[in-house]
Every structure is written in C-alpha cells, then in structure tokens.
Short mmCIF file of C-alpha atoms and ligand atoms in Angstrom, two decimals:
data_model
loop_
_atom_site.label_atom_id
_atom_site.label_comp_id
_atom_site.label_asym_id
_atom_site.label_seq_id
_atom_site.Cartn_x
_atom_site.Cartn_y
_atom_site.Cartn_z
CA MET A 1 36.76 122.18 -46.26
CA SER A 2 37.60 120.89 -42.75
CA ALA A 3 36.80 122.75 -39.62
CA ASN A 4 39.65 124.70 -37.99
CA ALA A 5 42.07 124.27 -40.93
CA ARG A 6 45.60 125.31 -40.02
CA VAL A 7 48.94 125.14 -41.78
CA ILE A 8 51.94 124.65 -39.52
CA ARG A 9 55.14 125.56 -41.33
CA GLY A 10 58.70 124.72 -40.30
CA ARG A 11 61.29 122.00 -40.60
CA ILE A 12 59.26 118.85 -40.57
CA LEU A 13 61.06 115.99 -38.79
CA SER A 14 59.22 112.66 -38.49
CA PHE A 15 60.11 109.00 -37.89
CA ASN A 16 58.72 105.97 -39.72
CA ASP A 17 60.84 103.42 -37.84
CA ASP A 18 63.52 102.95 -35.20
CA PRO A 19 66.91 104.41 -36.31
CA ALA A 20 68.58 101.71 -34.24
CA THR A 21 67.36 99.11 -36.75
CA SER A 22 66.58 101.13 -39.88
CA GLY A 23 69.39 103.71 -39.82
CA ALA A 24 68.99 106.91 -41.81
CA SER A 25 65.85 105.71 -43.60
CA ALA A 26 63.99 105.82 -40.24
CA HIS A 27 63.44 109.55 -40.38
CA SER A 28 62.57 112.20 -42.87
CA LEU A 29 63.24 115.91 -42.87
CA ILE A 30 61.57 118.57 -44.97
CA GLU A 31 63.58 121.79 -44.43
CA ASP A 32 60.80 124.13 -45.67
CA GLY A 33 57.82 121.96 -44.99
CA ALA A 34 54.24 122.34 -43.78
CA VAL A 35 51.57 120.25 -42.17
CA LEU A 36 47.87 120.88 -42.95
CA VAL A 37 45.63 120.03 -40.04
CA GLY A 38 41.90 120.02 -39.77
CA GLY A 39 39.24 118.37 -37.58
CA GLY A 40 42.01 117.36 -35.14
CA ARG A 41 43.86 115.34 -37.68
CA ILE A 42 46.80 115.69 -40.08
CA GLU A 43 45.41 116.10 -43.58
CA ALA A 44 48.56 116.70 -45.63
CA VAL A 45 52.29 117.08 -45.18
CA GLY A 46 54.95 118.08 -47.69
CA GLU A 47 56.96 120.97 -49.12
CA ALA A 48 55.51 124.21 -47.82
CA PRO A 49 54.64 125.78 -51.19
CA ASP A 50 52.68 122.63 -52.20
CA VAL A 51 50.85 122.38 -48.93
CA LEU A 52 50.00 126.09 -48.93
CA ALA A 53 48.75 125.93 -52.53
CA HIS A 54 46.33 123.17 -51.61
CA ALA A 55 45.22 124.58 -48.19
CA PRO A 56 41.58 125.57 -47.92
CA GLU A 57 40.77 129.23 -48.19
CA GLY A 58 40.85 130.93 -44.78
CA ALA A 59 43.24 128.37 -43.25
CA VAL A 60 45.32 129.92 -40.51
CA VAL A 61 49.05 129.78 -41.22
CA ASP A 62 51.45 129.41 -38.32
CA ASP A 63 54.95 130.09 -39.51
CA HIS A 64 57.59 128.55 -37.26
CA ALA A 65 60.60 129.31 -39.60
CA GLY A 66 63.76 127.78 -38.22
CA SER A 67 61.87 125.50 -35.79
CA PHE A 68 61.46 121.73 -36.05
CA ILE A 69 57.88 120.55 -36.37
CA MET A 70 57.65 117.11 -34.69
CA SER A 71 55.05 114.88 -33.23
CA GLY A 72 54.20 115.78 -29.67
CA PHE A 73 56.32 114.08 -27.05
CA ILE A 74 54.95 111.09 -25.24
CA ASP A 75 55.72 110.46 -21.52
CA ALA A 76 55.23 106.81 -20.63
CA HIS A 77 55.27 107.07 -16.82
CA ILE A 78 54.36 110.15 -14.66
CA HIS A 79 52.43 110.95 -11.46
CA TYR A 80 50.10 113.91 -11.67
CA PRO A 81 49.59 114.12 -7.82
CA GLN A 82 53.33 114.71 -7.29
CA THR A 83 53.71 118.22 -8.75
CA GLN A 84 54.15 119.63 -5.20
CA VAL A 85 56.67 117.05 -3.99
CA ILE A 86 58.93 117.19 -6.97
CA GLY A 87 62.43 118.21 -5.78
CA SER A 88 62.06 117.04 -2.19
CA TYR A 89 65.38 116.65 -0.41
CA GLY A 90 67.44 113.71 0.72
CA ALA A 91 65.66 110.43 0.54
CA GLN A 92 65.74 107.20 -1.48
CA LEU A 93 62.64 105.48 -2.73
CA LEU A 94 60.93 103.94 0.36
CA ASP A 95 61.64 106.91 2.60
CA TRP A 96 60.74 109.37 -0.11
CA LEU A 97 57.39 107.66 -0.52
CA GLN A 98 56.65 107.61 3.24
CA ASN A 99 58.07 111.05 4.12
CA TYR A 100 56.86 113.09 1.20
CA THR A 101 54.69 111.43 -1.43
CA PHE A 102 52.18 109.57 0.80
CA ILE A 103 51.59 112.80 2.70
CA GLU A 104 51.03 114.81 -0.42
CA GLU A 105 48.75 112.25 -2.15
CA GLN A 106 46.32 112.40 0.80
CA LYS A 107 45.34 115.95 -0.33
CA PHE A 108 43.67 114.38 -3.35
CA ALA A 109 40.72 113.32 -1.22
CA ASP A 110 39.53 116.88 -1.97
CA PRO A 111 37.99 117.14 -5.50
CA ALA A 112 38.96 120.85 -5.71
CA HIS A 113 42.57 120.00 -5.02
CA CYS A 114 42.37 117.28 -7.71
CA ALA A 115 40.96 119.66 -10.26
CA ARG A 116 43.61 122.29 -9.62
CA GLY A 117 46.38 119.70 -9.72
CA ALA A 118 45.05 118.27 -13.02
CA GLU A 119 44.87 121.67 -14.66
CA PHE A 120 48.38 122.62 -13.57
CA PHE A 121 49.78 119.31 -14.66
CA LEU A 122 48.32 119.34 -18.14
CA ASP A 123 49.37 122.92 -18.72
CA GLU A 124 52.87 122.06 -17.65
CA LEU A 125 52.95 119.01 -19.93
CA PHE A 126 51.88 121.07 -22.92
CA ARG A 127 54.39 123.80 -21.96
CA SER A 128 57.06 121.08 -22.21
CA GLY A 129 55.80 119.74 -25.54
CA THR A 130 54.27 116.56 -24.10
CA THR A 131 50.90 115.78 -25.65
CA THR A 132 50.31 112.17 -24.40
CA ALA A 133 51.21 110.60 -21.08
CA MET A 134 50.58 107.51 -19.08
CA VAL A 135 49.61 108.88 -15.72
CA TYR A 136 49.24 107.66 -12.12
CA CYS A 137 46.45 109.31 -10.15
CA THR A 138 46.00 108.57 -6.43
CA VAL A 139 43.88 105.97 -4.66
CA HIS A 140 40.90 108.35 -4.69
CA PRO A 141 38.52 107.84 -7.59
CA GLN A 142 37.87 111.56 -7.65
CA SER A 143 41.51 112.10 -8.61
CA VAL A 144 40.94 110.03 -11.72
CA ASP A 145 37.63 111.77 -12.55
CA ALA A 146 39.35 115.19 -12.24
CA PHE A 147 42.24 114.12 -14.39
CA PHE A 148 40.15 112.69 -17.22
CA ALA A 149 37.75 115.60 -17.15
CA ALA A 150 40.58 118.07 -17.57
CA ALA A 151 42.22 115.95 -20.32
CA GLU A 152 38.90 115.59 -22.14
CA ALA A 153 38.23 119.31 -21.95
CA ARG A 154 41.65 119.91 -23.71
CA GLY A 155 41.06 117.20 -26.33
CA ALA A 156 44.25 115.45 -25.25
CA ARG A 157 45.12 111.76 -25.67
CA MET A 158 45.85 110.59 -22.10
CA ILE A 159 46.06 107.30 -20.32
CA ALA A 160 45.52 107.21 -16.53
CA GLY A 161 44.33 105.11 -13.66
CA LYS A 162 43.46 104.97 -9.98
CA VAL A 163 46.31 103.77 -7.80
CA MET A 164 45.50 100.59 -5.91
CA MET A 165 47.17 100.13 -2.50
CA ASP A 166 46.00 97.84 0.26
CA ARG A 167 48.97 97.67 2.63
CA ASP A 168 52.04 99.51 3.94
CA ALA A 169 50.63 103.03 3.37
CA PRO A 170 48.81 105.56 5.53
CA GLN A 171 45.25 104.45 6.31
CA ALA A 172 43.83 107.35 4.29
CA LEU A 173 45.56 106.13 1.11
CA MET A 174 44.48 102.52 1.32
CA ASP A 175 41.69 100.66 -0.41
CA THR A 176 41.16 96.91 -0.13
CA ALA A 177 41.39 94.27 -2.77
CA GLN A 178 37.64 94.39 -3.32
CA ARG A 179 37.36 98.21 -3.21
CA GLY A 180 40.28 98.62 -5.52
CA TYR A 181 38.62 96.31 -7.91
CA ASP A 182 35.18 97.85 -7.66
CA GLU A 183 36.40 101.40 -7.89
CA SER A 184 38.75 100.69 -10.77
CA LYS A 185 35.99 98.89 -12.64
CA ALA A 186 33.57 101.77 -12.22
CA LEU A 187 36.24 104.19 -13.49
CA ILE A 188 37.09 101.88 -16.43
CA GLU A 189 33.46 101.75 -17.37
CA ARG A 190 33.13 105.58 -17.06
CA TRP A 191 36.19 106.61 -18.89
CA ARG A 192 37.78 103.83 -20.94
CA ASN A 193 38.00 104.72 -24.67
CA ARG A 194 35.92 107.80 -24.22
CA GLY A 195 37.19 110.14 -26.95
CA ARG A 196 40.95 110.09 -26.71
CA LEU A 197 41.18 108.67 -23.18
CA GLY A 198 42.54 105.23 -22.16
CA TYR A 199 42.55 103.48 -18.77
CA ALA A 200 45.52 101.95 -17.01
CA ILE A 201 44.90 99.47 -14.23
CA THR A 202 47.35 100.72 -11.61
CA PRO A 203 48.49 98.56 -8.70
CA ARG A 204 51.15 100.96 -7.36
CA PHE A 205 53.79 98.25 -6.71
CA ALA A 206 54.14 94.86 -5.06
CA VAL A 207 55.18 96.51 -1.73
CA THR A 208 51.79 98.20 -1.29
CA SER A 209 49.48 95.53 -2.77
CA THR A 210 48.63 92.17 -1.20
CA GLN A 211 48.46 89.06 -3.36
CA ALA A 212 44.66 89.43 -3.22
CA GLN A 213 44.86 92.92 -4.69
CA LEU A 214 47.36 91.96 -7.40
CA ASP A 215 45.02 89.10 -8.32
CA ALA A 216 42.12 91.55 -8.48
CA ALA A 217 44.14 93.84 -10.78
CA GLY A 218 44.94 90.75 -12.91
CA ALA A 219 41.24 89.89 -13.08
CA LEU A 220 40.54 93.46 -14.30
CA ALA A 221 43.21 93.13 -16.94
CA ARG A 222 41.58 89.92 -18.18
CA GLU A 223 38.13 91.45 -18.15
CA PHE A 224 39.26 94.64 -19.97
CA PRO A 225 41.96 93.58 -22.38
CA ASP A 226 41.99 97.00 -24.05
CA CYS A 227 43.07 98.61 -20.73
CA TYR A 228 46.71 99.07 -19.87
CA VAL A 229 48.53 98.03 -16.73
CA GLN A 230 51.05 100.24 -15.08
CA THR A 231 53.25 99.63 -12.00
CA HIS A 232 56.79 99.80 -10.72
CA ALA A 233 59.44 97.12 -10.76
CA ASP A 234 63.07 96.66 -9.70
CA GLU A 235 63.75 100.30 -8.99
CA ASN A 236 65.64 100.17 -5.68
CA LYS A 237 67.59 97.47 -3.77
CA ALA A 238 65.68 97.92 -0.50
CA GLU A 239 62.40 97.77 -2.36
CA ILE A 240 63.44 94.53 -4.11
CA ALA A 241 64.42 92.97 -0.71
CA ARG A 242 61.00 93.96 0.65
CA VAL A 243 59.18 92.32 -2.26
CA ALA A 244 61.25 89.13 -1.89
CA ALA A 245 60.33 88.97 1.81
CA LEU A 246 56.62 89.65 1.06
CA PHE A 247 56.37 87.07 -1.76
CA PRO A 248 58.76 84.26 -0.82
CA GLU A 249 57.01 81.87 -3.24
CA ALA A 250 57.80 84.09 -6.28
CA LYS A 251 60.96 83.57 -8.32
CA SER A 252 61.53 87.30 -8.63
CA TYR A 253 59.93 90.73 -8.45
CA VAL A 254 58.66 90.60 -12.04
CA ASP A 255 57.42 87.03 -11.37
CA VAL A 256 55.17 88.44 -8.67
CA TYR A 257 53.39 90.42 -11.44
CA ALA A 258 53.53 87.56 -13.93
CA ARG A 259 51.81 85.19 -11.50
CA ALA A 260 49.06 87.72 -11.02
CA GLY A 261 48.50 88.02 -14.78
CA LEU A 262 49.89 91.57 -14.90
CA THR A 263 52.62 91.24 -17.53
CA GLY A 264 51.68 91.63 -21.18
CA PRO A 265 51.97 93.87 -24.26
CA ARG A 266 49.88 96.64 -22.63
CA SER A 267 51.85 96.56 -19.31
CA VAL A 268 54.41 99.25 -18.57
CA PHE A 269 56.84 98.65 -15.69
CA GLY A 270 58.51 101.73 -14.31
CA HIS A 271 62.36 101.57 -13.86
CA CYS A 272 63.45 97.92 -14.37
CA ILE A 273 66.94 98.75 -13.23
CA HIS A 274 68.09 95.70 -11.25
CA LEU A 275 66.59 92.84 -13.33
CA GLN A 276 67.65 89.21 -13.00
CA GLU A 277 68.03 87.28 -16.30
CA SER A 278 64.75 85.46 -15.68
CA GLU A 279 62.97 88.81 -15.30
CA VAL A 280 64.38 90.02 -18.63
CA ALA A 281 63.11 86.82 -20.20
CA GLU A 282 59.66 87.32 -18.72
CA LEU A 283 59.46 90.88 -20.04
CA VAL A 284 60.52 89.67 -23.47
CA SER A 285 58.18 86.68 -23.64
CA SER A 286 55.18 88.72 -22.40
CA ARG A 287 56.09 91.72 -24.63
CA SER A 288 55.87 93.98 -21.60
CA VAL A 289 57.46 97.47 -21.65
CA ALA A 290 60.25 98.73 -19.44
CA ALA A 291 60.04 102.50 -18.80
CA PHE A 292 63.45 104.19 -18.46
CA CYS A 293 63.08 107.19 -16.05
CA PRO A 294 66.61 108.74 -15.88
CA THR A 295 65.95 111.88 -13.88
CA SER A 296 64.12 109.91 -11.22
CA ASN A 297 66.74 107.10 -11.14
CA LEU A 298 69.50 109.70 -10.53
CA PHE A 299 67.51 111.84 -8.14
CA LEU A 300 66.43 108.92 -5.92
CA GLY A 301 69.84 107.24 -6.26
CA SER A 302 68.09 104.13 -7.65
CA GLY A 303 70.71 102.99 -10.19
CA LEU A 304 71.59 102.95 -13.84
CA PHE A 305 69.19 101.57 -16.46
CA ASP A 306 70.96 99.12 -18.79
CA GLU A 307 69.50 100.00 -22.15
CA ALA A 308 71.93 97.94 -24.21
CA ARG A 309 71.19 94.77 -22.18
CA LEU A 310 67.47 95.11 -22.47
CA ALA A 311 67.44 96.17 -26.11
CA LYS A 312 69.73 93.25 -27.03
CA ALA A 313 67.42 90.82 -25.25
CA GLY A 314 64.41 92.30 -27.11
CA VAL A 315 62.64 94.10 -24.26
CA ARG A 316 60.32 96.87 -25.47
CA ILE A 317 61.59 100.13 -23.95
CA ALA A 318 59.93 103.50 -23.32
CA LEU A 319 61.28 106.80 -21.96
CA ALA A 320 59.55 108.65 -19.15
CA THR A 321 59.98 111.51 -16.66
CA ASP A 322 58.46 109.85 -13.58
CA VAL A 323 57.66 113.28 -12.10
CA GLY A 324 57.79 113.80 -9.02
CA GLY A 325 60.55 111.15 -8.35
CA GLY A 326 61.77 112.54 -11.68
CA THR A 327 62.76 116.20 -11.56
CA SER A 328 61.72 117.59 -14.91
CA TYR A 329 58.50 117.66 -17.01
CA SER A 330 60.63 118.13 -20.14
CA MET A 331 61.25 115.07 -22.24
CA LEU A 332 64.24 116.95 -23.77
CA HIS A 333 65.83 117.25 -20.36
CA THR A 334 64.90 113.69 -19.60
CA ALA A 335 66.59 112.49 -22.76
CA ALA A 336 69.66 114.51 -21.82
CA GLU A 337 69.86 112.84 -18.40
CA GLY A 338 69.16 109.49 -20.15
CA TYR A 339 72.24 110.07 -22.29
CA LYS A 340 74.36 110.67 -19.18
CA VAL A 341 73.01 107.54 -17.50
CA LEU A 342 74.00 105.51 -20.56
CA GLN A 343 77.45 107.18 -20.65
CA LEU A 344 78.06 105.87 -17.11
CA ASN A 345 77.40 102.37 -18.54
CA HIS A 346 79.66 103.06 -21.61
CA GLN A 347 76.62 103.04 -23.90
CA SER A 348 75.76 105.65 -26.50
CA TRP A 349 72.55 107.29 -27.56
CA PRO A 350 72.59 109.26 -30.75
CA ALA A 351 70.13 112.17 -30.90
CA LEU A 352 67.96 110.60 -33.62
CA HIS A 353 67.51 107.51 -31.43
CA ALA A 354 66.45 109.71 -28.50
CA PHE A 355 64.00 111.78 -30.54
CA TYR A 356 62.53 108.53 -31.99
CA ARG A 357 62.02 107.34 -28.43
CA MET A 358 60.24 110.48 -27.36
CA THR A 359 57.85 110.27 -30.29
CA LEU A 360 57.16 107.18 -32.41
CA GLY A 361 59.10 104.85 -30.10
CA ASN A 362 56.89 105.70 -27.09
CA ALA A 363 53.83 105.58 -29.29
CA ARG A 364 54.78 101.98 -30.21
CA ALA A 365 55.48 101.15 -26.61
CA LEU A 366 51.93 102.30 -25.77
CA SER A 367 50.43 100.59 -28.88
CA LEU A 368 49.30 104.00 -30.16
CA ASP A 369 51.44 104.26 -33.24
CA ASP A 370 48.40 103.89 -35.46
CA ARG A 371 47.19 107.25 -34.11
CA ILE A 372 50.15 109.37 -32.85
CA GLY A 373 53.87 109.52 -32.91
CA SER A 374 54.56 110.48 -36.56
CA ILE A 375 53.56 113.14 -39.04
CA GLU A 376 51.42 111.41 -41.65
CA PRO A 377 47.97 112.15 -43.12
CA GLY A 378 45.23 110.56 -41.00
CA LYS A 379 47.23 110.70 -37.76
CA GLU A 380 46.02 112.85 -34.88
CA ALA A 381 47.35 116.36 -35.02
CA ASP A 382 49.43 116.43 -31.83
CA LEU A 383 52.47 118.45 -32.97
CA ILE A 384 55.19 120.69 -31.48
CA ALA A 385 57.35 123.46 -32.85
CA LEU A 386 60.82 123.20 -31.31
CA ASP A 387 63.22 126.10 -31.75
CA PRO A 388 66.90 124.94 -31.73
CA ARG A 389 67.96 128.55 -31.09
CA ALA A 390 65.46 129.24 -28.33
CA THR A 391 67.90 130.56 -25.74
CA PRO A 392 71.09 132.69 -26.14
CA ALA A 393 73.17 129.70 -25.19
CA LEU A 394 71.47 127.49 -27.72
CA ALA A 395 71.71 130.10 -30.51
CA HIS A 396 75.40 130.60 -29.72
CA ARG A 397 75.98 126.83 -29.77
CA MET A 398 74.20 126.40 -33.10
CA GLU A 399 76.66 128.77 -34.83
CA THR A 400 79.06 125.85 -34.99
CA ALA A 401 76.50 123.16 -35.88
CA GLY A 402 77.01 123.85 -39.60
CA GLY A 403 73.40 122.90 -40.30
CA ALA A 404 74.10 119.28 -39.49
CA LEU A 405 70.85 117.70 -38.33
CA GLU A 406 72.36 115.32 -35.76
CA VAL A 407 74.55 118.05 -34.22
CA GLU A 408 71.62 120.43 -33.91
CA LEU A 409 69.37 117.78 -32.39
CA PHE A 410 71.97 116.61 -29.95
CA ALA A 411 72.67 120.09 -28.68
CA LEU A 412 68.93 120.83 -28.50
CA MET A 413 68.41 117.65 -26.47
CA MET A 414 71.30 118.38 -24.08
CA MET A 415 70.48 122.07 -23.50
CA GLY A 416 66.74 122.40 -24.33
CA ASP A 417 63.66 122.31 -22.13
CA ASP A 418 60.27 124.01 -22.18
CA ARG A 419 61.85 127.24 -23.44
CA ALA A 420 62.57 125.44 -26.79
CA VAL A 421 58.91 124.62 -27.27
CA ARG A 422 57.44 127.47 -29.31
CA GLN A 423 54.01 125.90 -29.61
CA THR A 424 52.24 122.68 -28.69
CA TYR A 425 49.28 121.67 -30.85
CA VAL A 426 46.83 119.23 -29.29
CA ALA A 427 44.39 117.83 -31.91
CA GLY A 428 45.41 120.73 -34.10
CA GLU A 429 44.78 123.47 -31.54
CA PRO A 430 47.58 125.60 -30.08
CA ARG A 431 47.74 124.88 -26.37
CA LYS A 432 50.98 126.27 -25.01
CA LEU A 433 50.18 129.05 -22.48
N1 LIG B 521 57.29 103.06 -6.51
C1 LIG B 521 56.11 103.06 -5.94
N2 LIG B 521 55.53 104.27 -6.02
C2 LIG B 521 56.41 105.06 -6.65
C3 LIG B 521 56.37 106.41 -6.96
O1 LIG B 521 55.41 107.17 -6.74
N3 LIG B 521 57.49 106.91 -7.61
C4 LIG B 521 58.56 106.15 -7.87
N4 LIG B 521 59.64 106.66 -8.51
N5 LIG B 521 58.60 104.83 -7.55
C5 LIG B 521 57.57 104.29 -6.92
ZN1 LIG B 522 56.66 106.20 -10.81
#
C-alpha cells in the first residue's frame, strides 16, 4: 500500500487534448468520480464506487460532492517579488517599472524579506488553485534561493530564475553580463532539476540587458538545454521603440532575442501583443511560447493580445497572471479577463478551451505534460476541488445552468476566484490554508 493514500471524490474533469482541435473528445467528465493518490502521484481514477472499492485500507477520503476535481492550475508567467506593488496606480509599463517595481524589488537584497515574500506568494497561489508557476525572482541570488527553498518545502513543481539586468535600472538592481552569467550558473547548478524544481534563465527584457548580457544568457541556454528561458517581448509601444533604438541592427524586438540564441521550445515570452509578421514567424519556427497576460495588459494599458492570429499561425500560447502588473493571482479571474480581451477583438473563447489552457494547455506550453496537467495514473497528484456554487451569486446563477457543463464552467470562470477553490492538493497533500 502506498504512503499517504487518499481518495479525492467529486466531478472529475480532465483534458487529454486541445478542444480547439479535438472538440468534445478532448475532455472527459466523471460525474461521481474519484482519484486515488499515493506517494505524490495519481494511482487510479474512475467511477467513485470502483475507486473506493480498490482503495487501500485506511485511505483518507475527501468528499468534494458537487465540486469539480481538476488538475491544478498552471501560471506561465508571474513575478513573486511584486506581491506588494500589485494594484499600484496610474502608470504604463516603463513608468510603472521605474516608479514602483524597481523600488520594491530592491527590498529583496534582504534574505528575510525574500523568505517572507516567497511564503506569502506560494500560499496565495495555492489559495487560488495554482500548483505550478513559471516565476521571476529579482536580480539577487538570495531571492532565488528563498523561492526554491519554500517551493521544495511544500513539494511543489515550480520553475524560477534570477532576473538579469545590466542597464537602465537602479544601481542596486543591476548585475553585469559576467555576474549575471556566473550567478545564474551557480543557481542552475544548485537548483536545476532538484526534486520538482526547474530553472528559467531570466534576462528581464531587452531594455534592461545589453547585447553582452543577452549573449551570456544565450550561452547559458546552450550550456543547459534542459533549462527554460523567460523574458518579456512586445508588451508596450514605448518599450518597443526603446528596443528598436537600443538594437538598430536587429530586424525586430523578437529578433533581438533570436540573435542571442534565446528563442526556442523552452522559451516563454510574456505578452507578445504588438508583433510584426516576421516576429510571429520566428516564434513559430523556433517553437517559442507566447504568454497571454490579460489582467496585466488591461491594467497597464498595454494592448489586446490577438489569440486568433497567433493560433492560426501556429504559435504556442500559454495563459498567465503576470502578477504584479497583473492584478489577480486567480487563473479563473485571469481567464475571465482573457475572454473580455478576446471579445474586444471579436474573438471567442469557450469555457472548455479556457480550462484546457489553465491545465493541460499550459503544461504542454511548459513541456511538462508528461507529469502534470491531466488526471491520469502515473501523473503527479496536483489537483484542485472547484465548487461552482461557492458564493451566493454563483449558486444563484447555477440554478439556471440546467446541469450543462459548458454553462457551469463558463459562469464559474467569469465569476469565480479563490473562493471557488475548496482545496488544493500538491503532490497529493492538501495545501489550501
Ligand atoms: N517588462 C519588464 N519587466 C516587466 C515586469 O516586471 N512586468 C511586466 N508586466 N512587464 C515587464
Ligand atoms: Zn512579467
């Protein structure tokens, strides 16, 4: 019998493919289902009576009747040092960075501040049903150590990296091309693939890295091909003009990264709103990922992500909160705002497509779909229980849903947030505070 056996009972909803390409066969729903977890993994899934009959003696049973049991949400782009600048008034990207973010991030020189920030951040992700995230730390190596230590203590699958910045930022937040390389390399060697952790080489964006630093980041990506790369691209018009002035020899913003060897199947580019055709082509040919961050794009007035254009071209797409430019930790709320962004471009986003994106779709974007993102035996047991009647307003709304899955899911996505998350299981352990 496995250690810590637990049966999680509810309405089991899981994806095996993208509903945009596979239609109704992309998901499965077991109305009275159960998942048996043990040793941090999913051992069995099926009709509740069958799973219960085969569960080991002494297994704990968590009955979430009426709630959906899904894979934990995955957030493909978020900043853990920005939990105390989230919701800062009145600025667009470059001013917001200078006036708020770069001031806040200096506090992460203090390891105690890093530890407190990491603990809060992970608790908040779990409260919102997010079990895996791709995370920016600050320029300080201690911010990365604190984050990975807190994630490891919770048994969570997390990807993170030290921000590299060697120009156009306060002195206290800058490294150099060489220091950025050396410190990143030491962190990679300390944390990469330790347990459930992964490392992302993190040049912040082309505005704050010189060519020498981007080249150093590219060298790291070549030396450590199992590491990710994360950065920002084509978020804001003034930012794009700055990049064009800084790199006159490059064909475009994305080309700056491509020339440094930073595009590729493990590279995630935040925002990708104002892309030229040649940039779309580069993302496609390199199999890079564009992260759609709707609450951030609305809050910072950055622009409207063109999902249909990118999907049609074959760009891999992820969904992300981008806290603290983004204004919510909740992937449900993020999907709701994503729907509204697409509406403004006369595009649609059925609920099943959005829930796919939050789970298996983002797992695929991060090349983690062999481990997380769906409910299958052998996968890691990161699961959430989502109550579609969690609030009086939701319960009232569901009276007219008539039990129709798409209607329930859509209302849950539009009106839900952390209050809808009844429990978050990380490697099979309940972690919602
Ligand atoms: N571009 C460079 N840094 C950042 C950041 O911290 N947030 C956002 N939204 N965009 C960025
Ligand atoms: Zn960001």
